[in-house]
Amino acid sequence: MGLTVALAACGTGDPDAGTNGVGKLSASKIEKKTRAAAERARSVKLSGTVVSNGRTYRLDMHLKRDGATGKVAAKGGSAFWLLRVGKQMFLKADADFWARQKKGGEEPSKSDVQAAGKLDGKYVKVPAEDPAYKQLSGFADMQSLLEGLMMMSGERETGDRGEVGGVKTVRVQAGGGSGGVVDVSLIGSPYPLRIERAGGAGTLELGDWNKEFALEPPAKQQVVDYGRKIVADKG
């Protein structure tokens, strides 16, 4: 009788065995711990979609505290590459992208594209006083980007256990899921591994936490002075 009871207890098992234990906590405490883990992190790889000012962007970025590098692609538009080293911001894109900036986003003519050819594949340094600097910083500042992505609205509750990239996770959601969802790692530090933004404003996966990567400004011969505002006025 005693042996049967003991075997039954062993068979039940502990779903949190071998994890970091955050799965046992309340939703608000899990959220607090994952925010703290993200704030302490030195670097992260981020990929997925975000909706900003009514436009959808695809992000594939490597970010660290003192800079970032990666690709940003606007839905239905052209892509560009960002490089931030300290306070220096560089933008690289093809001639079509630059021609569209000149035309305020409208379809450029063949001559516009040809004129923008000198910028094709080159790095353009974005002046700090350019309005585009603040706009682009939103994609290349690790701390502010993570803070914005992890904002949720509504009552917090824990959801299903799952996996992201083969790592066990526990889900925290707000407002029944419509106010945002974050899947938190149950292995090691409780980093956010997947984020669904409130109101359907994008879904992203995060990984390579604290993984080092090279970050250097481009060679001088690769840099071109655009000589005007990066993003054309459209009003």
Short mmCIF file of C-alpha atoms in Angstrom, two decimals:
data_model
loop_
_atom_site.label_atom_id
_atom_site.label_comp_id
_atom_site.label_asym_id
_atom_site.label_seq_id
_atom_site.Cartn_x
_atom_site.Cartn_y
_atom_site.Cartn_z
CA MET A 1 0.00 0.00 0.00
CA GLY A 2 2.74 2.42 1.03
CA LEU A 3 4.82 1.53 -2.07
CA THR A 4 1.83 2.11 -4.38
CA VAL A 5 1.24 5.59 -2.93
CA ALA A 6 4.93 6.47 -3.27
CA LEU A 7 5.01 5.41 -6.94
CA ALA A 8 1.86 7.41 -7.70
CA ALA A 9 3.39 10.53 -6.15
CA CYS A 10 6.54 10.11 -8.25
CA GLY A 11 4.45 9.67 -11.39
CA THR A 12 2.64 12.96 -10.80
CA GLY A 13 5.91 14.90 -11.07
CA ASP A 14 6.57 18.63 -10.68
CA PRO A 15 6.05 20.68 -13.87
CA ASP A 16 8.51 23.25 -12.52
CA ALA A 17 11.28 20.75 -11.79
CA GLY A 18 14.48 21.87 -13.48
CA THR A 19 13.13 25.34 -14.27
CA ASN A 20 13.96 28.76 -12.84
CA GLY A 21 10.78 28.62 -10.73
CA VAL A 22 9.01 31.68 -12.11
CA GLY A 23 6.17 29.49 -13.33
CA LYS A 24 5.00 29.21 -9.72
CA LEU A 25 4.67 32.97 -9.34
CA SER A 26 1.73 35.25 -10.00
CA ALA A 27 1.44 36.93 -13.39
CA SER A 28 2.44 40.34 -12.02
CA LYS A 29 5.54 38.91 -10.32
CA ILE A 30 6.57 37.06 -13.48
CA GLU A 31 6.19 40.26 -15.48
CA LYS A 32 8.30 42.16 -12.94
CA LYS A 33 11.06 39.57 -13.08
CA THR A 34 11.17 39.39 -16.87
CA ARG A 35 11.32 43.20 -17.12
CA ALA A 36 14.19 43.24 -14.63
CA ALA A 37 16.03 40.51 -16.57
CA ALA A 38 15.65 42.44 -19.83
CA GLU A 39 16.87 45.67 -18.20
CA ARG A 40 20.03 43.92 -16.94
CA ALA A 41 20.83 42.25 -20.26
CA ARG A 42 23.82 43.40 -22.31
CA SER A 43 22.50 42.40 -25.74
CA VAL A 44 19.65 40.71 -27.59
CA LYS A 45 18.59 39.58 -31.06
CA LEU A 46 15.11 40.70 -32.06
CA SER A 47 13.04 39.71 -35.10
CA GLY A 48 9.42 40.14 -36.10
CA THR A 49 6.91 42.83 -36.95
CA VAL A 50 5.92 46.09 -35.27
CA VAL A 51 3.23 48.59 -36.19
CA SER A 52 4.23 52.22 -35.72
CA ASN A 53 2.23 55.27 -36.82
CA GLY A 54 -0.02 53.04 -38.89
CA ARG A 55 2.85 51.40 -40.80
CA THR A 56 4.06 47.82 -40.42
CA TYR A 57 7.79 47.17 -40.21
CA ARG A 58 9.77 43.95 -40.21
CA LEU A 59 12.72 44.14 -37.81
CA ASP A 60 15.80 41.93 -37.77
CA MET A 61 18.08 43.63 -35.27
CA HIS A 62 21.00 42.84 -33.00
CA LEU A 63 21.03 45.32 -30.14
CA LYS A 64 23.35 46.08 -27.26
CA ARG A 65 23.56 48.89 -24.73
CA ASP A 66 25.92 51.03 -26.82
CA GLY A 67 24.55 50.37 -30.29
CA ALA A 68 22.75 48.20 -32.79
CA THR A 69 22.91 46.75 -36.28
CA GLY A 70 20.27 45.18 -38.50
CA LYS A 71 17.61 45.49 -41.15
CA VAL A 72 14.29 47.33 -41.16
CA ALA A 73 11.77 46.69 -43.93
CA ALA A 74 8.55 48.65 -44.35
CA LYS A 75 5.57 46.67 -45.61
CA GLY A 76 5.02 47.53 -49.24
CA GLY A 77 8.20 49.61 -49.29
CA SER A 78 11.93 49.23 -49.50
CA ALA A 79 14.27 48.04 -46.78
CA PHE A 80 17.18 49.79 -45.13
CA TRP A 81 20.01 48.81 -42.82
CA LEU A 82 20.70 50.60 -39.56
CA LEU A 83 23.97 50.87 -37.70
CA ARG A 84 24.27 52.73 -34.40
CA VAL A 85 27.61 52.96 -32.64
CA GLY A 86 27.35 55.03 -29.51
CA LYS A 87 25.62 58.26 -30.56
CA GLN A 88 26.56 57.84 -34.23
CA MET A 89 23.73 56.68 -36.49
CA PHE A 90 24.23 55.36 -40.02
CA LEU A 91 21.66 54.36 -42.62
CA LYS A 92 22.35 52.18 -45.67
CA ALA A 93 19.88 51.59 -48.50
CA ASP A 94 19.58 51.21 -52.26
CA ALA A 95 19.04 53.99 -54.79
CA ASP A 96 15.28 53.39 -54.96
CA PHE A 97 14.96 54.05 -51.22
CA TRP A 98 16.82 57.36 -51.45
CA ALA A 99 14.85 58.42 -54.51
CA ARG A 100 11.61 57.81 -52.62
CA GLN A 101 12.84 60.03 -49.77
CA LYS A 102 13.44 62.81 -52.26
CA LYS A 103 9.92 62.36 -53.67
CA GLY A 104 8.28 62.26 -50.24
CA GLY A 105 7.45 58.57 -50.57
CA GLU A 106 5.92 58.83 -54.03
CA GLU A 107 6.97 56.59 -56.91
CA PRO A 108 10.33 57.96 -58.14
CA SER A 109 11.16 58.46 -61.79
CA LYS A 110 14.03 56.70 -63.50
CA SER A 111 16.06 59.91 -63.37
CA ASP A 112 15.40 60.22 -59.62
CA VAL A 113 16.76 56.71 -59.07
CA GLN A 114 19.79 57.44 -61.23
CA ALA A 115 20.47 60.65 -59.29
CA ALA A 116 20.31 58.72 -56.02
CA GLY A 117 22.76 56.14 -57.37
CA LYS A 118 25.73 57.65 -55.53
CA LEU A 119 24.05 56.66 -52.25
CA ASP A 120 23.30 53.09 -53.35
CA GLY A 121 24.77 50.69 -50.79
CA LYS A 122 26.64 53.45 -48.99
CA TYR A 123 26.34 54.43 -45.33
CA VAL A 124 24.78 57.82 -44.74
CA LYS A 125 25.51 59.38 -41.36
CA VAL A 126 22.33 60.75 -39.80
CA PRO A 127 22.94 64.08 -38.04
CA ALA A 128 21.66 64.18 -34.46
CA GLU A 129 19.64 67.32 -35.29
CA ASP A 130 17.86 65.63 -38.21
CA PRO A 131 14.23 64.70 -37.37
CA ALA A 132 14.97 61.23 -38.75
CA TYR A 133 17.54 60.63 -36.00
CA LYS A 134 14.90 60.33 -33.29
CA GLN A 135 12.67 58.24 -35.54
CA LEU A 136 15.43 55.78 -36.38
CA SER A 137 16.67 55.65 -32.78
CA GLY A 138 13.41 53.94 -31.91
CA PHE A 139 14.62 50.88 -33.82
CA ALA A 140 18.22 51.01 -32.58
CA ASP A 141 18.06 51.82 -28.86
CA MET A 142 17.93 48.57 -26.91
CA GLN A 143 16.55 49.94 -23.65
CA SER A 144 13.82 52.16 -25.07
CA LEU A 145 12.82 49.59 -27.70
CA LEU A 146 12.39 46.82 -25.12
CA GLU A 147 10.46 49.12 -22.78
CA GLY A 148 8.06 50.00 -25.56
CA LEU A 149 7.61 46.44 -26.77
CA MET A 150 6.88 45.09 -23.28
CA MET A 151 4.15 47.59 -22.45
CA MET A 152 0.88 45.81 -21.65
CA SER A 153 -2.58 47.05 -20.71
CA GLY A 154 -5.20 45.33 -18.59
CA GLU A 155 -5.40 42.77 -15.83
CA ARG A 156 -2.49 40.33 -15.85
CA GLU A 157 -2.94 36.57 -15.76
CA THR A 158 -0.81 33.54 -16.46
CA GLY A 159 -1.56 31.47 -19.53
CA ASP A 160 -0.36 28.21 -21.00
CA ARG A 161 3.07 26.66 -20.73
CA GLY A 162 4.82 26.26 -24.06
CA GLU A 163 8.11 26.52 -25.92
CA VAL A 164 9.85 29.19 -27.97
CA GLY A 165 12.88 28.05 -29.92
CA GLY A 166 12.96 24.82 -27.93
CA VAL A 167 13.02 26.66 -24.57
CA LYS A 168 10.22 26.05 -22.07
CA THR A 169 8.10 29.12 -21.38
CA VAL A 170 5.22 30.40 -19.30
CA ARG A 171 2.81 32.94 -20.76
CA VAL A 172 1.72 36.19 -19.16
CA GLN A 173 -1.13 38.05 -20.83
CA ALA A 174 -2.99 41.29 -20.18
CA GLY A 175 -6.61 42.10 -20.87
CA GLY A 176 -7.36 38.52 -21.82
CA GLY A 177 -4.59 38.66 -24.42
CA SER A 178 -5.76 41.79 -26.25
CA GLY A 179 -3.63 43.97 -23.98
CA GLY A 180 -0.40 42.16 -24.81
CA VAL A 181 1.20 38.75 -24.33
CA VAL A 182 4.74 37.78 -23.35
CA ASP A 183 6.22 34.27 -23.25
CA VAL A 184 8.84 34.10 -20.50
CA SER A 185 11.74 31.65 -20.35
CA LEU A 186 11.48 28.96 -17.66
CA ILE A 187 15.15 28.07 -18.16
CA GLY A 188 17.94 30.26 -16.82
CA SER A 189 17.13 33.95 -16.53
CA PRO A 190 13.43 34.73 -17.10
CA TYR A 191 13.96 36.63 -20.35
CA PRO A 192 11.03 37.48 -22.63
CA LEU A 193 11.31 35.16 -25.64
CA ARG A 194 8.18 36.13 -27.57
CA ILE A 195 6.03 39.26 -27.44
CA GLU A 196 2.60 39.90 -28.92
CA ARG A 197 1.95 43.63 -28.70
CA ALA A 198 -1.37 45.02 -27.54
CA GLY A 199 -3.97 45.76 -30.19
CA GLY A 200 -2.32 43.53 -32.79
CA ALA A 201 0.62 45.94 -33.11
CA GLY A 202 3.12 43.23 -33.97
CA THR A 203 4.71 39.98 -32.83
CA LEU A 204 8.42 39.49 -32.15
CA GLU A 205 10.81 36.81 -30.98
CA LEU A 206 13.83 37.61 -28.83
CA GLY A 207 16.94 35.49 -28.37
CA ASP A 208 20.72 35.38 -28.13
CA TRP A 209 20.48 37.24 -24.84
CA ASN A 210 23.92 38.53 -23.75
CA LYS A 211 25.60 37.09 -26.86
CA GLU A 212 28.45 39.35 -27.96
CA PHE A 213 28.65 40.70 -31.54
CA ALA A 214 30.93 43.11 -33.38
CA LEU A 215 29.86 46.72 -33.64
CA GLU A 216 32.10 49.22 -35.43
CA PRO A 217 31.48 52.36 -37.50
CA PRO A 218 31.87 51.91 -41.27
CA ALA A 219 35.12 52.79 -43.02
CA LYS A 220 35.33 56.43 -44.14
CA GLN A 221 35.24 55.48 -47.83
CA GLN A 222 31.88 53.78 -47.25
CA VAL A 223 30.26 56.89 -45.77
CA VAL A 224 28.49 59.53 -47.88
CA ASP A 225 27.18 62.93 -46.77
CA TYR A 226 23.56 63.14 -47.93
CA GLY A 227 23.55 66.90 -47.49
CA ARG A 228 19.87 67.23 -46.54
CA LYS A 229 17.20 65.80 -44.25
CA ILE A 230 17.14 62.02 -44.47
CA VAL A 231 13.35 61.72 -44.53
CA ALA A 232 11.52 64.14 -46.79
CA ASP A 233 8.63 66.19 -45.45
CA LYS A 234 5.30 64.78 -46.58
CA GLY A 235 3.02 67.49 -45.32
#
